[in-house]
Short mmCIF file of C-alpha atoms and ligand atoms in Angstrom, two decimals:
data_model
loop_
_atom_site.label_atom_id
_atom_site.label_comp_id
_atom_site.label_asym_id
_atom_site.label_seq_id
_atom_site.Cartn_x
_atom_site.Cartn_y
_atom_site.Cartn_z
CA UNK A 855 381.25 69.27 189.16
CA UNK A 856 378.93 70.74 186.93
CA UNK A 857 376.75 67.92 185.27
CA UNK A 858 373.81 69.29 184.12
CA UNK A 859 371.86 71.08 181.32
CA UNK A 860 368.73 73.26 181.77
CA UNK A 861 366.08 73.57 179.08
CA UNK A 862 363.34 75.70 179.27
CA UNK A 863 360.60 74.77 176.73
CA UNK A 864 358.50 77.42 176.91
CA UNK A 865 355.08 76.46 174.70
CA UNK A 866 351.86 78.08 173.54
CA UNK A 867 349.78 76.48 176.75
CA UNK A 868 352.60 75.41 179.53
CA UNK A 869 356.08 76.03 180.25
CA UNK A 870 358.40 73.72 180.84
CA UNK A 871 361.85 73.03 182.33
CA UNK A 872 363.46 69.99 181.86
CA UNK A 873 367.04 68.54 183.31
CA UNK A 874 369.15 67.01 181.31
CA UNK A 875 372.67 64.79 182.10
CA UNK A 876 375.77 65.29 180.28
CA UNK A 877 374.75 62.26 178.06
CA UNK A 878 371.55 63.98 177.26
CA UNK A 879 369.62 61.74 179.72
CA UNK A 880 366.37 63.32 180.90
CA UNK A 881 366.71 63.70 185.09
CA UNK A 882 363.54 65.38 185.96
CA UNK A 883 360.81 67.68 184.27
CA UNK A 884 358.63 70.52 185.37
CA UNK A 885 355.21 71.46 183.69
CA UNK A 886 352.87 74.37 184.66
CA UNK A 887 350.41 75.72 182.35
CA UNK A 888 348.98 79.19 182.10
CA UNK A 889 345.96 81.07 181.04
CA UNK A 890 345.25 81.49 177.35
CA UNK A 891 343.36 85.43 176.68
CA UNK A 892 340.78 85.35 173.50
CA UNK A 893 339.89 89.14 173.78
CA UNK A 894 338.03 89.27 170.42
CA UNK A 895 337.18 87.09 167.36
CA UNK A 896 340.45 85.35 166.18
CA UNK A 897 342.60 86.84 168.54
CA UNK A 898 344.82 84.77 171.32
CA UNK A 899 346.86 86.85 173.89
CA UNK A 900 349.17 85.36 176.71
CA UNK A 901 350.34 87.71 179.94
CA UNK A 902 353.85 88.31 179.55
CA UNK A 903 354.26 87.93 183.22
CA UNK A 904 352.72 84.41 183.22
CA UNK A 905 355.22 83.94 180.53
CA UNK A 906 358.25 84.77 182.58
CA UNK A 907 356.90 83.23 185.94
CA UNK A 908 356.11 80.17 184.61
CA UNK A 909 359.49 79.67 183.57
CA UNK A 910 361.44 80.79 186.62
CA UNK A 911 359.26 78.44 188.76
CA UNK A 912 359.57 75.65 186.41
CA UNK A 913 363.50 76.14 186.88
CA UNK A 914 363.78 77.08 190.49
CA UNK A 915 361.50 73.94 191.08
CA UNK A 916 363.44 71.34 188.90
CA UNK A 917 366.74 72.18 190.34
CA UNK A 918 365.20 72.33 193.80
CA UNK A 919 363.88 68.97 193.68
CA UNK A 920 366.99 67.36 192.53
CA UNK A 921 369.05 69.28 194.88
CA UNK A 922 370.87 70.53 192.16
CA UNK A 923 373.06 74.44 192.44
CA UNK A 924 373.28 77.19 190.03
CA UNK A 925 376.99 76.12 190.13
CA UNK A 926 376.02 72.48 189.06
CA UNK A 927 374.47 73.69 185.83
CA UNK A 928 376.76 74.00 183.11
CA UNK A 929 374.43 76.03 180.36
CA UNK A 930 370.69 76.69 179.53
CA UNK A 931 369.27 76.19 176.38
CA UNK A 932 365.89 78.28 175.37
CA UNK A 933 363.14 76.95 172.87
CA UNK A 934 360.13 78.46 172.15
CA UNK A 935 356.67 79.19 170.72
CA UNK A 936 357.50 80.96 167.55
CA UNK A 937 356.19 83.96 166.26
CA UNK A 938 354.37 85.28 169.40
CA UNK A 939 355.19 88.87 169.20
CA UNK A 940 356.67 91.03 172.38
CA UNK A 941 357.05 94.55 172.85
CA UNK A 942 358.37 96.10 176.11
CA UNK A 943 360.06 99.33 177.47
CA UNK A 944 363.82 99.13 177.17
CA UNK A 945 364.07 101.27 180.76
CA UNK A 946 361.33 99.22 182.67
CA UNK A 947 361.50 95.97 180.85
CA UNK A 948 357.46 96.12 181.21
CA UNK A 949 355.75 94.65 177.90
CA UNK A 950 353.76 97.73 177.04
CA UNK A 951 350.58 95.10 175.64
CA UNK A 952 350.09 91.41 176.15
CA UNK A 953 352.05 88.77 174.35
CA UNK A 954 350.22 88.39 170.45
CA UNK A 955 350.27 84.61 169.95
CA UNK A 956 351.29 83.67 166.65
CA UNK A 957 347.55 81.59 166.38
CA UNK A 958 346.12 85.17 165.98
CA UNK A 959 344.25 86.96 162.92
CA UNK A 960 343.92 90.33 163.95
CA UNK A 961 345.85 91.13 161.68
CA UNK A 962 344.21 89.33 158.70
CA UNK A 963 342.59 92.67 157.33
CA UNK A 964 346.00 94.79 157.10
CA UNK A 965 347.35 91.78 155.50
CA UNK A 966 344.71 91.88 152.93
CA UNK A 967 344.96 95.78 152.59
CA UNK A 968 348.76 96.30 151.98
CA UNK A 969 348.89 92.39 149.95
CA UNK A 970 350.42 93.23 146.06
CA UNK A 971 352.08 90.79 144.15
CA UNK A 972 354.95 92.63 144.12
CA UNK A 973 355.19 92.77 148.07
CA UNK A 974 354.25 88.88 148.44
CA UNK A 975 356.71 88.11 146.08
CA UNK A 976 359.70 90.48 148.25
CA UNK A 977 358.51 88.97 151.34
CA UNK A 978 359.04 85.41 150.06
CA UNK A 979 361.93 85.81 148.35
CA UNK A 980 363.87 87.63 151.15
CA UNK A 981 362.20 85.81 154.19
CA UNK A 982 360.91 82.24 152.84
CA UNK A 983 357.66 83.17 154.37
CA UNK A 984 353.98 84.81 153.54
CA UNK A 985 352.09 87.35 153.99
CA UNK A 986 349.97 86.30 157.06
CA UNK A 987 348.90 87.11 160.24
CA UNK A 988 350.86 84.03 161.73
CA UNK A 989 354.17 85.54 161.72
CA UNK A 990 355.33 88.83 163.84
CA UNK A 991 355.74 92.05 161.31
CA UNK A 992 352.26 92.72 161.48
CA UNK A 993 351.58 91.65 164.83
CA UNK A 994 354.19 94.19 165.99
CA UNK A 995 352.58 96.75 163.68
CA UNK A 996 349.67 96.25 165.12
CA UNK A 997 350.80 97.09 169.04
CA UNK A 998 352.44 100.47 167.48
CA UNK A 999 349.42 101.43 165.96
CA UNK A 1000 346.90 100.20 168.71
CA UNK A 1001 349.15 101.32 172.01
CA UNK A 1002 349.10 105.37 173.02
CA UNK A 1003 352.35 107.18 172.15
CA UNK A 1004 353.91 103.48 170.78
CA UNK A 1005 355.09 104.74 167.84
CA UNK A 1006 356.80 107.54 168.82
CA UNK A 1007 358.24 105.63 171.66
CA UNK A 1008 359.62 102.94 169.19
CA UNK A 1009 360.98 106.16 166.79
CA UNK A 1010 362.93 107.60 169.67
CA UNK A 1011 364.64 104.30 170.79
CA UNK A 1012 362.56 103.61 173.95
CA UNK A 1013 360.76 100.19 172.53
CA UNK A 1014 362.20 96.61 172.51
CA UNK A 1015 360.76 94.00 170.37
CA UNK A 1016 361.42 90.28 171.15
CA UNK A 1017 360.28 87.10 170.36
CA UNK A 1018 359.79 84.84 173.59
CA UNK A 1019 363.01 83.92 173.53
CA UNK A 1020 364.59 87.40 173.08
CA UNK A 1021 361.88 88.31 176.24
CA UNK A 1022 363.01 85.39 178.42
CA UNK A 1023 366.73 86.36 177.31
CA UNK A 1024 366.24 89.87 178.63
CA UNK A 1025 364.78 89.33 181.79
CA UNK A 1026 366.96 86.38 182.75
CA UNK A 1027 369.69 88.57 182.37
CA UNK A 1028 368.20 91.85 184.31
CA UNK A 1029 367.91 93.77 181.31
CA UNK A 1030 371.69 93.41 180.31
CA UNK A 1031 371.08 91.20 176.77
CA UNK A 1032 368.72 92.07 173.75
CA UNK A 1033 369.66 88.84 171.04
CA UNK A 1034 367.69 86.34 169.35
CA UNK A 1035 368.86 83.52 167.15
CA UNK A 1036 368.58 83.22 163.59
CA UNK A 1037 366.10 80.48 163.59
CA UNK A 1038 363.41 82.64 165.60
CA UNK A 1039 364.37 85.81 163.52
CA UNK A 1040 363.90 83.90 160.43
CA UNK A 1041 360.07 83.84 161.78
CA UNK A 1042 359.63 87.20 161.76
CA UNK A 1043 358.67 88.27 158.57
CA UNK A 1044 361.89 91.09 158.73
CA UNK A 1045 365.17 89.03 158.66
CA UNK A 1046 366.47 88.65 155.46
CA UNK A 1047 367.16 84.50 155.44
CA UNK A 1048 369.77 84.65 152.25
CA UNK A 1049 372.04 87.78 153.65
CA UNK A 1050 371.38 86.93 157.75
CA UNK A 1051 370.43 90.25 158.71
CA UNK A 1052 367.47 92.49 159.94
CA UNK A 1053 365.74 93.64 156.11
CA UNK A 1054 365.58 97.65 155.92
CA UNK A 1055 363.21 97.64 153.09
CA UNK A 1056 360.48 95.58 154.99
CA UNK A 1057 361.47 97.15 158.40
CA UNK A 1058 360.55 100.60 156.44
CA UNK A 1059 357.61 98.46 154.79
CA UNK A 1060 356.48 98.12 158.23
CA UNK A 1061 357.47 101.12 159.69
CA UNK A 1062 359.20 99.46 162.46
CA UNK A 1063 362.19 101.23 163.53
CA UNK A 1064 365.60 99.23 163.52
CA UNK A 1065 366.39 100.31 167.14
CA UNK A 1066 363.60 97.96 168.42
CA UNK A 1067 365.38 94.58 166.94
CA UNK A 1068 367.67 92.05 169.09
CA UNK A 1069 370.83 91.50 167.79
CA UNK A 1070 370.85 88.12 165.94
CA UNK A 1071 373.03 85.36 167.35
CA UNK A 1072 373.79 81.45 165.99
CA UNK A 1073 371.43 79.55 167.38
CA UNK A 1074 374.67 78.19 169.65
CA UNK A 1075 376.43 80.99 171.19
CA UNK A 1076 377.16 83.10 173.86
CA UNK A 1077 373.88 84.96 174.62
CA UNK A 1078 374.36 86.39 178.43
CA UNK A 1079 374.40 84.66 181.86
CA UNK A 1080 371.68 84.63 184.38
CA UNK A 1081 371.05 87.58 186.83
CA UNK A 1082 373.01 86.15 190.06
CA UNK A 1083 369.92 86.83 192.28
CA UNK A 1084 367.80 84.60 190.21
CA UNK A 1085 369.27 80.71 191.11
CA UNK A 1086 371.82 81.58 193.30
CA UNK A 1087 374.94 81.86 190.71
CA UNK A 1088 374.89 83.05 187.00
CA UNK A 1089 374.11 80.50 184.84
CA UNK A 1090 375.20 80.87 181.12
CA UNK A 1091 372.47 80.89 178.22
CA UNK A 1092 374.26 78.94 175.54
CA UNK A 1093 371.13 77.79 173.38
CA UNK A 1094 368.29 79.20 171.64
CA UNK A 1095 365.86 77.83 169.22
CA UNK A 1096 362.46 78.24 167.90
CA UNK A 1097 360.53 74.94 168.88
CA UNK A 1098 360.29 73.46 165.55
CA UNK A 1099 363.64 73.75 164.95
CA UNK A 1100 364.74 72.50 168.11
CA UNK A 1101 362.93 69.46 167.51
CA UNK A 1102 364.63 68.85 163.99
CA UNK A 1103 368.19 69.28 166.08
CA UNK A 1104 366.76 66.72 168.80
CA UNK A 1105 365.69 64.61 166.21
CA UNK A 1106 369.47 64.83 164.90
CA UNK A 1107 368.29 65.61 161.50
CA UNK A 1108 372.02 67.03 160.73
CA UNK A 1109 372.07 65.71 156.90
CA UNK A 1110 370.17 67.25 153.87
CA UNK A 1111 367.12 65.20 153.02
CA UNK A 1112 366.25 64.24 156.68
CA UNK A 1113 362.96 65.15 157.94
CA UNK A 1114 361.10 65.86 160.96
CA UNK A 1115 357.57 65.54 161.66
CA UNK A 1116 355.67 66.42 165.08
CA UNK A 1117 352.30 65.65 166.02
CA UNK A 1118 351.26 67.42 168.69
CA UNK A 1119 348.16 69.96 168.60
CA UNK A 1120 349.09 70.26 164.85
CA UNK A 1121 351.75 69.01 163.22
CA UNK A 1122 354.87 70.48 161.76
CA UNK A 1123 356.97 68.81 159.24
CA UNK A 1124 360.75 70.37 158.15
CA UNK A 1125 362.93 68.65 155.80
CA UNK A 1126 366.72 69.90 156.28
CA UNK A 1127 367.86 71.36 152.74
CA UNK A 1128 371.37 71.99 153.72
CA UNK A 1129 372.90 75.13 152.98
CA UNK A 1130 370.75 75.45 149.99
CA UNK A 1131 367.42 78.18 150.85
CA UNK A 1132 365.09 76.29 148.53
CA UNK A 1133 361.84 78.37 147.16
CA UNK A 1134 358.68 76.22 147.24
CA UNK A 1135 356.06 76.65 144.06
CA UNK A 1136 353.45 74.79 146.44
CA UNK A 1137 352.75 76.90 149.55
CA UNK A 1138 355.71 75.63 151.63
CA UNK A 1139 357.55 77.81 153.98
CA UNK A 1140 361.66 78.39 153.73
CA UNK A 1141 363.03 78.82 157.20
CA UNK A 1142 366.59 78.69 158.94
CA UNK A 1143 366.84 75.22 160.52
CA UNK A 1144 369.90 75.93 162.43
CA UNK A 1145 373.19 78.29 162.46
CA UNK A 1146 376.23 77.10 163.98
CA UNK A 1147 379.32 78.67 163.74
CA UNK A 1148 377.81 81.45 161.37
CA UNK A 1149 377.15 78.34 158.79
CA UNK A 1150 373.01 78.16 157.72
CA UNK A 1151 371.63 75.37 157.50
CA UNK A 1152 368.28 75.51 155.89
CA UNK A 1153 364.72 73.79 155.81
CA UNK A 1154 361.37 73.27 154.07
CA UNK A 1155 358.44 73.75 156.28
CA UNK A 1156 354.96 72.64 155.89
CA UNK A 1157 352.02 73.06 158.80
CA UNK A 1158 349.24 71.15 159.14
CA UNK A 1159 346.52 72.90 162.24
CA UNK A 1160 344.85 69.76 163.56
CA UNK A 1161 346.41 66.71 164.59
CA UNK A 1162 346.26 65.89 167.94
CA UNK A 1163 343.61 68.60 168.29
CA UNK A 1164 341.51 65.96 165.94
CA UNK A 1165 341.95 63.58 168.77
CA UNK A 1166 341.12 66.20 171.44
CA UNK A 1167 338.05 66.94 169.73
CA UNK A 1168 337.22 63.05 170.06
CA UNK A 1169 337.75 63.06 172.97
CA UNK A 1170 336.35 66.51 174.23
CA UNK A 1171 333.65 67.18 171.86
CA UNK A 1172 332.07 63.96 170.74
CA UNK A 1173 332.97 62.04 173.82
CA UNK A 1174 333.40 58.92 171.58
CA UNK A 1175 336.68 57.98 174.11
CA UNK A 1176 337.78 58.69 177.13
CA UNK A 1177 341.79 59.41 176.38
CA UNK A 1178 343.07 59.85 173.04
CA UNK A 1179 345.97 57.06 173.81
CA UNK A 1180 342.43 54.44 173.71
CA UNK A 1181 342.11 55.17 170.34
CA UNK A 1182 344.97 52.76 168.82
CA UNK A 1183 343.33 49.61 170.72
CA UNK A 1184 340.10 50.68 169.55
CA UNK A 1185 340.75 50.82 165.96
CA UNK A 1186 343.06 47.89 166.16
CA UNK A 1187 340.82 45.56 163.92
CA UNK A 1188 339.17 48.07 161.41
CA UNK A 1189 340.12 47.84 157.93
CA UNK A 1190 341.96 50.57 156.57
CA UNK A 1191 339.42 50.90 153.35
CA UNK A 1192 336.37 51.33 155.53
CA UNK A 1193 335.39 54.30 153.21
CA UNK A 1194 335.04 56.89 155.79
CA UNK A 1195 336.71 59.86 155.74
CA UNK A 1196 337.45 62.97 158.13
CA UNK A 1197 338.70 66.02 156.95
CA UNK A 1198 339.65 68.23 160.11
CA UNK A 1199 339.58 71.84 158.43
CA UNK A 1200 337.63 73.24 161.78
CA UNK A 1201 339.69 76.21 161.26
CA UNK A 1202 341.10 76.16 157.99
CA UNK A 1203 343.45 74.03 155.64
CA UNK A 1204 347.21 74.84 156.21
CA UNK A 1205 350.19 73.81 154.26
CA UNK A 1206 349.74 73.51 151.24
CA UNK A 1207 345.85 74.47 150.58
CA UNK A 1208 345.99 77.60 152.78
CA UNK A 1209 342.59 77.71 152.66
CA UNK A 1210 341.32 80.09 155.58
CA UNK A 1211 337.58 79.27 154.95
CA UNK A 1212 337.20 75.53 154.51
CA UNK A 1213 335.61 73.66 157.05
CA UNK A 1214 335.58 69.88 158.73
CA UNK A 1215 333.53 67.33 157.29
CA UNK A 1216 333.07 63.78 157.36
CA UNK A 1217 331.94 61.79 154.50
CA UNK A 1218 331.62 58.21 153.31
CA UNK A 1219 329.14 57.57 156.08
CA UNK A 1220 327.23 54.04 155.72
CA UNK A 1221 324.72 52.07 158.19
CA UNK A 1222 327.65 49.75 159.27
CA UNK A 1223 329.71 52.96 160.30
CA UNK A 1224 330.44 53.11 164.03
CA UNK A 1225 332.46 55.24 166.39
CA UNK A 1226 335.54 53.05 166.17
CA UNK A 1227 335.03 53.65 161.90
CA UNK A 1228 334.84 57.60 163.01
CA UNK A 1229 338.29 57.29 165.17
CA UNK A 1230 339.92 55.26 162.83
CA UNK A 1231 338.99 58.31 160.08
CA UNK A 1232 340.36 61.10 162.83
CA UNK A 1233 343.76 59.39 162.91
CA UNK A 1234 343.90 58.34 159.40
CA UNK A 1235 343.19 61.84 158.87
CA UNK A 1236 346.61 62.62 160.00
CA UNK A 1237 348.39 60.30 157.55
CA UNK A 1238 346.65 61.98 154.93
CA UNK A 1239 347.56 65.27 155.47
CA UNK A 1240 351.16 64.24 155.75
CA UNK A 1241 351.18 62.66 152.53
CA UNK A 1242 349.50 66.14 151.11
CA UNK A 1243 352.31 67.98 152.69
CA UNK A 1244 355.01 64.92 151.00
CA UNK A 1245 353.59 65.80 147.95
CA UNK A 1246 353.97 69.30 147.85
CA UNK A 1247 357.69 68.42 149.04
CA UNK A 1248 357.93 65.94 145.38
CA UNK A 1249 356.23 68.97 143.57
CA UNK A 1250 359.30 70.91 144.26
CA UNK A 1251 361.67 67.78 143.93
CA UNK A 1252 362.21 67.21 147.54
CA UNK A 1253 361.59 63.84 149.00
CA UNK A 1254 362.52 63.17 152.73
CA UNK A 1255 364.93 60.26 153.00
CA UNK A 1256 364.17 59.51 156.23
CA UNK A 1257 361.11 60.79 158.50
CA UNK A 1258 361.51 60.78 162.44
CA UNK A 1259 358.30 61.47 164.48
CA UNK A 1260 357.08 62.56 167.41
CA UNK A 1261 354.78 64.63 169.76
CA UNK A 1262 351.66 63.16 171.69
CA UNK A 1263 350.42 61.23 168.64
CA UNK A 1264 353.63 59.62 167.58
CA UNK A 1265 353.04 57.09 170.57
CA UNK A 1266 349.97 55.73 168.69
CA UNK A 1267 351.55 53.05 167.01
CA UNK A 1268 348.69 51.99 164.50
CA UNK A 1269 348.69 55.86 163.61
CA UNK A 1270 352.17 55.59 162.81
CA UNK A 1271 351.58 52.23 160.85
CA UNK A 1272 349.04 53.93 158.71
CA UNK A 1273 351.20 56.87 158.35
CA UNK A 1274 354.16 54.36 156.96
CA UNK A 1275 351.77 53.17 154.30
CA UNK A 1276 350.25 56.00 153.33
CA UNK A 1277 353.45 57.84 152.83
CA UNK A 1278 355.08 54.81 151.20
CA UNK A 1279 358.26 55.43 153.54
CA UNK A 1280 359.82 54.32 156.94
CA UNK A 1281 358.85 56.21 159.68
CA UNK A 1282 360.76 56.55 162.64
CA UNK A 1283 360.00 56.92 166.43
CA UNK A 1284 362.96 57.89 168.77
CA UNK A 1285 363.50 56.30 172.28
CA UNK A 1286 363.52 59.72 173.47
CA UNK A 1287 360.35 61.85 172.37
CA UNK A 1288 361.16 65.28 174.66
CA UNK A 1289 362.81 66.10 170.86
CA UNK A 1290 361.81 70.02 171.29
CA UNK A 1291 363.93 70.06 174.97
CA UNK A 1292 366.70 67.89 173.64
CA UNK A 1293 367.54 69.99 170.56
CA UNK A 1294 368.24 73.25 172.96
CA UNK A 1295 370.22 70.33 175.09
CA UNK A 1296 372.52 69.48 172.40
CA UNK A 1297 373.18 73.13 171.12
CA UNK A 1298 373.70 74.32 174.29
CA UNK A 1299 376.48 71.44 174.65
CA UNK A 1300 377.84 71.90 171.40
CA UNK A 1301 378.66 75.58 172.48
CA UNK A 1302 380.37 74.47 176.17
CA UNK A 1303 382.07 71.39 174.20
CA UNK A 1304 380.71 68.54 175.99
CA UNK A 1305 379.51 67.36 172.33
CA UNK A 1306 382.11 68.13 169.66
CA UNK A 1307 380.18 68.30 166.83
CA UNK A 1308 376.74 67.68 165.01
CA UNK A 1309 378.00 64.25 163.84
CA UNK A 1310 378.56 62.94 167.42
CA UNK A 1311 374.94 63.89 168.56
CA UNK A 1312 373.93 61.97 165.33
CA UNK A 1313 375.33 59.04 166.90
CA UNK A 1314 373.35 59.49 170.01
CA UNK A 1315 369.91 59.31 168.56
CA UNK A 1316 368.30 56.43 169.35
CA UNK A 1317 365.29 54.48 167.72
CA UNK A 1318 362.22 53.18 169.25
CA UNK A 1319 360.59 51.89 166.63
CA UNK A 1320 360.80 52.11 162.96
CA UNK A 1321 357.20 51.54 161.08
CA UNK A 1322 357.72 49.91 157.37
CA UNK A 1323 355.30 50.21 154.37
CA UNK A 1324 352.95 46.97 153.90
CA UNK A 1325 350.54 48.50 151.98
CA UNK A 1326 350.10 47.69 148.30
CA UNK A 1327 350.91 50.81 145.92
CA UNK A 1328 347.21 50.14 144.14
CA UNK A 1329 345.63 50.13 147.71
CA UNK A 1330 347.73 53.58 148.79
CA UNK A 1331 347.15 55.62 145.10
CA UNK A 1332 343.24 54.16 145.80
CA UNK A 1333 342.90 55.64 149.51
CA UNK A 1334 344.85 58.73 148.42
CA UNK A 1335 343.11 59.45 145.42
CA UNK A 1336 339.56 59.07 147.74
CA UNK A 1337 341.06 61.67 150.48
CA UNK A 1338 341.93 64.06 147.49
CA UNK A 1339 338.29 63.91 146.81
CA UNK A 1340 337.29 64.50 149.83
CA UNK A 1341 339.68 68.02 149.82
CA UNK A 1342 337.75 69.09 146.85
CA UNK A 1343 334.61 68.53 148.56
CA UNK A 1344 335.36 70.52 151.24
CA UNK A 1345 337.32 73.39 149.12
CA UNK A 1346 334.41 73.22 146.76
CA UNK A 1347 331.73 73.61 149.35
CA UNK A 1348 333.50 76.77 150.88
CA UNK A 1349 333.93 78.21 147.44
CA UNK A 1350 330.12 77.55 146.63
CA UNK A 1351 329.18 78.92 149.87
CA UNK A 1352 331.05 82.17 149.30
CA UNK A 1353 329.32 82.28 145.47
CA UNK A 1354 326.27 81.77 147.24
CA UNK A 1355 327.16 84.87 149.56
P1 ADP B 2682 351.33 69.92 172.52
O1 ADP B 2682 352.73 70.23 172.51
O2 ADP B 2682 350.90 70.28 170.78
O3 ADP B 2682 350.38 70.29 173.92
P2 ADP B 2682 351.72 67.22 172.71
O4 ADP B 2682 352.59 66.67 171.83
O5 ADP B 2682 351.76 66.77 174.23
O6 ADP B 2682 350.79 68.45 172.03
O7 ADP B 2682 350.59 66.10 172.07
C1 ADP B 2682 349.24 66.17 172.88
C2 ADP B 2682 348.35 65.63 171.65
O8 ADP B 2682 348.76 64.06 171.21
C3 ADP B 2682 346.60 65.57 171.96
O9 ADP B 2682 345.89 67.05 170.88
C4 ADP B 2682 346.14 64.82 172.13
O10 ADP B 2682 344.86 64.18 171.72
C5 ADP B 2682 346.96 63.63 171.37
N1 ADP B 2682 347.66 62.45 171.70
C6 ADP B 2682 348.35 62.23 172.86
N2 ADP B 2682 348.66 60.40 172.94
C7 ADP B 2682 347.66 60.07 171.83
C8 ADP B 2682 347.50 58.69 171.41
N3 ADP B 2682 348.10 57.52 172.05
N4 ADP B 2682 347.09 58.85 170.17
C9 ADP B 2682 346.42 59.94 169.61
N5 ADP B 2682 346.49 60.81 169.62
C10 ADP B 2682 347.47 61.09 171.01
#
């Protein structure tokens, strides 16, 4: 009689509960947004209670709306905003501080203070990451340094640390289980991705007691069961994965060389590198893609800060459009070589430049540049930035054999066709774009025996549309050279400003 899998997608701005049938069809989705808190310049926090309550209420609502009882749910899968850091009291379950969100930059100075070539190398060798406020370790350090008695309580074994998956698991199991999965652990800056364990040397470096840390499991595993009071009967939690890794799984990128690119607020490109943890010489991250039956699959990841968010700026900031979706019709007759370039480095540039000080620019304007040219340049900026990542990967000897796209902006046919053109590669868009929640539904299905293997999951992936490159090599090279010139201007003017100071 059990028929469904329930995915929890705990994101940066909202929590969603998605009910899937056993054959991975979406039955229903319930979503709830929650407030963002910005207590200081560069600080971003969430109220942990908002995270928990929106998860509980969306899950209860999706079950009630579809008259599904807890007994009919085979398993729960949890996917989540990554790196966001929570510390709570093990006795009471009460967080001792708000969740410090991945975007939060409060530990920049601390990172600079401890930065040395030796430490940066050690971190990158062991964790595949960079010494940056983005990841959890320095956020834990900040909480232990800034909440009264926190370090003492931590040393006494009274505090627990978790990313959002762990925090939810703790509360869903009424404090019985303190676990995470290898993908989430791999984003903390404390996890040795080669040995698959918490790294004692890094724990000592950041002065974080081992007793705070969750047990690290495979991404599909018996994590625990929900306490019966929550949904009326216990439901097994059988999958956990960070959101970008879950999307890679939902896109069925199970073979080495397959890649997915998610175009939401930002863009995250992840390339499956199989059982090899490759080190990038081009400032891409090495991360755990998933761990199944104790076997680790690794990925190389590049992130861009502004993808859909550039369209949001066009809509809400410049008011050039009513909806981001209107852009496609507006630009359909704009030639690709219109000469205008929008570099959306509003908050700096991510991979592969990692220039926190670069700022945005529109270059190449002429008297005949109109709204549609600027909108086209905004859409194209996402293609050019993906090309930057492709180039960085090529510099590391990697080239995606397949690129699958998802996220809000992937709906835009014009932008996806331009992407295929500028990459000189095929781009595939799936029929089911809920790839993140689908990813953990797949994992939960693997754990409970509904699906037999990743090979079986790969056969379930369905293409909505495939975009093939139609642009000549000369035109591609010419456009990309102009884009790189614009990037140089943005980084140059930033360096000039620094020199002027
Ligand atoms: P997130 O999960 O990060 O909140 P979504 O995957 O829901 O983001 O994507 C929403 C983003 O995609 C918004 O920033 C929006 O501007 C952009 N977007 C949505 N539809 C389109 C479209 N048809 N064309 C271009 N951009 C779009």
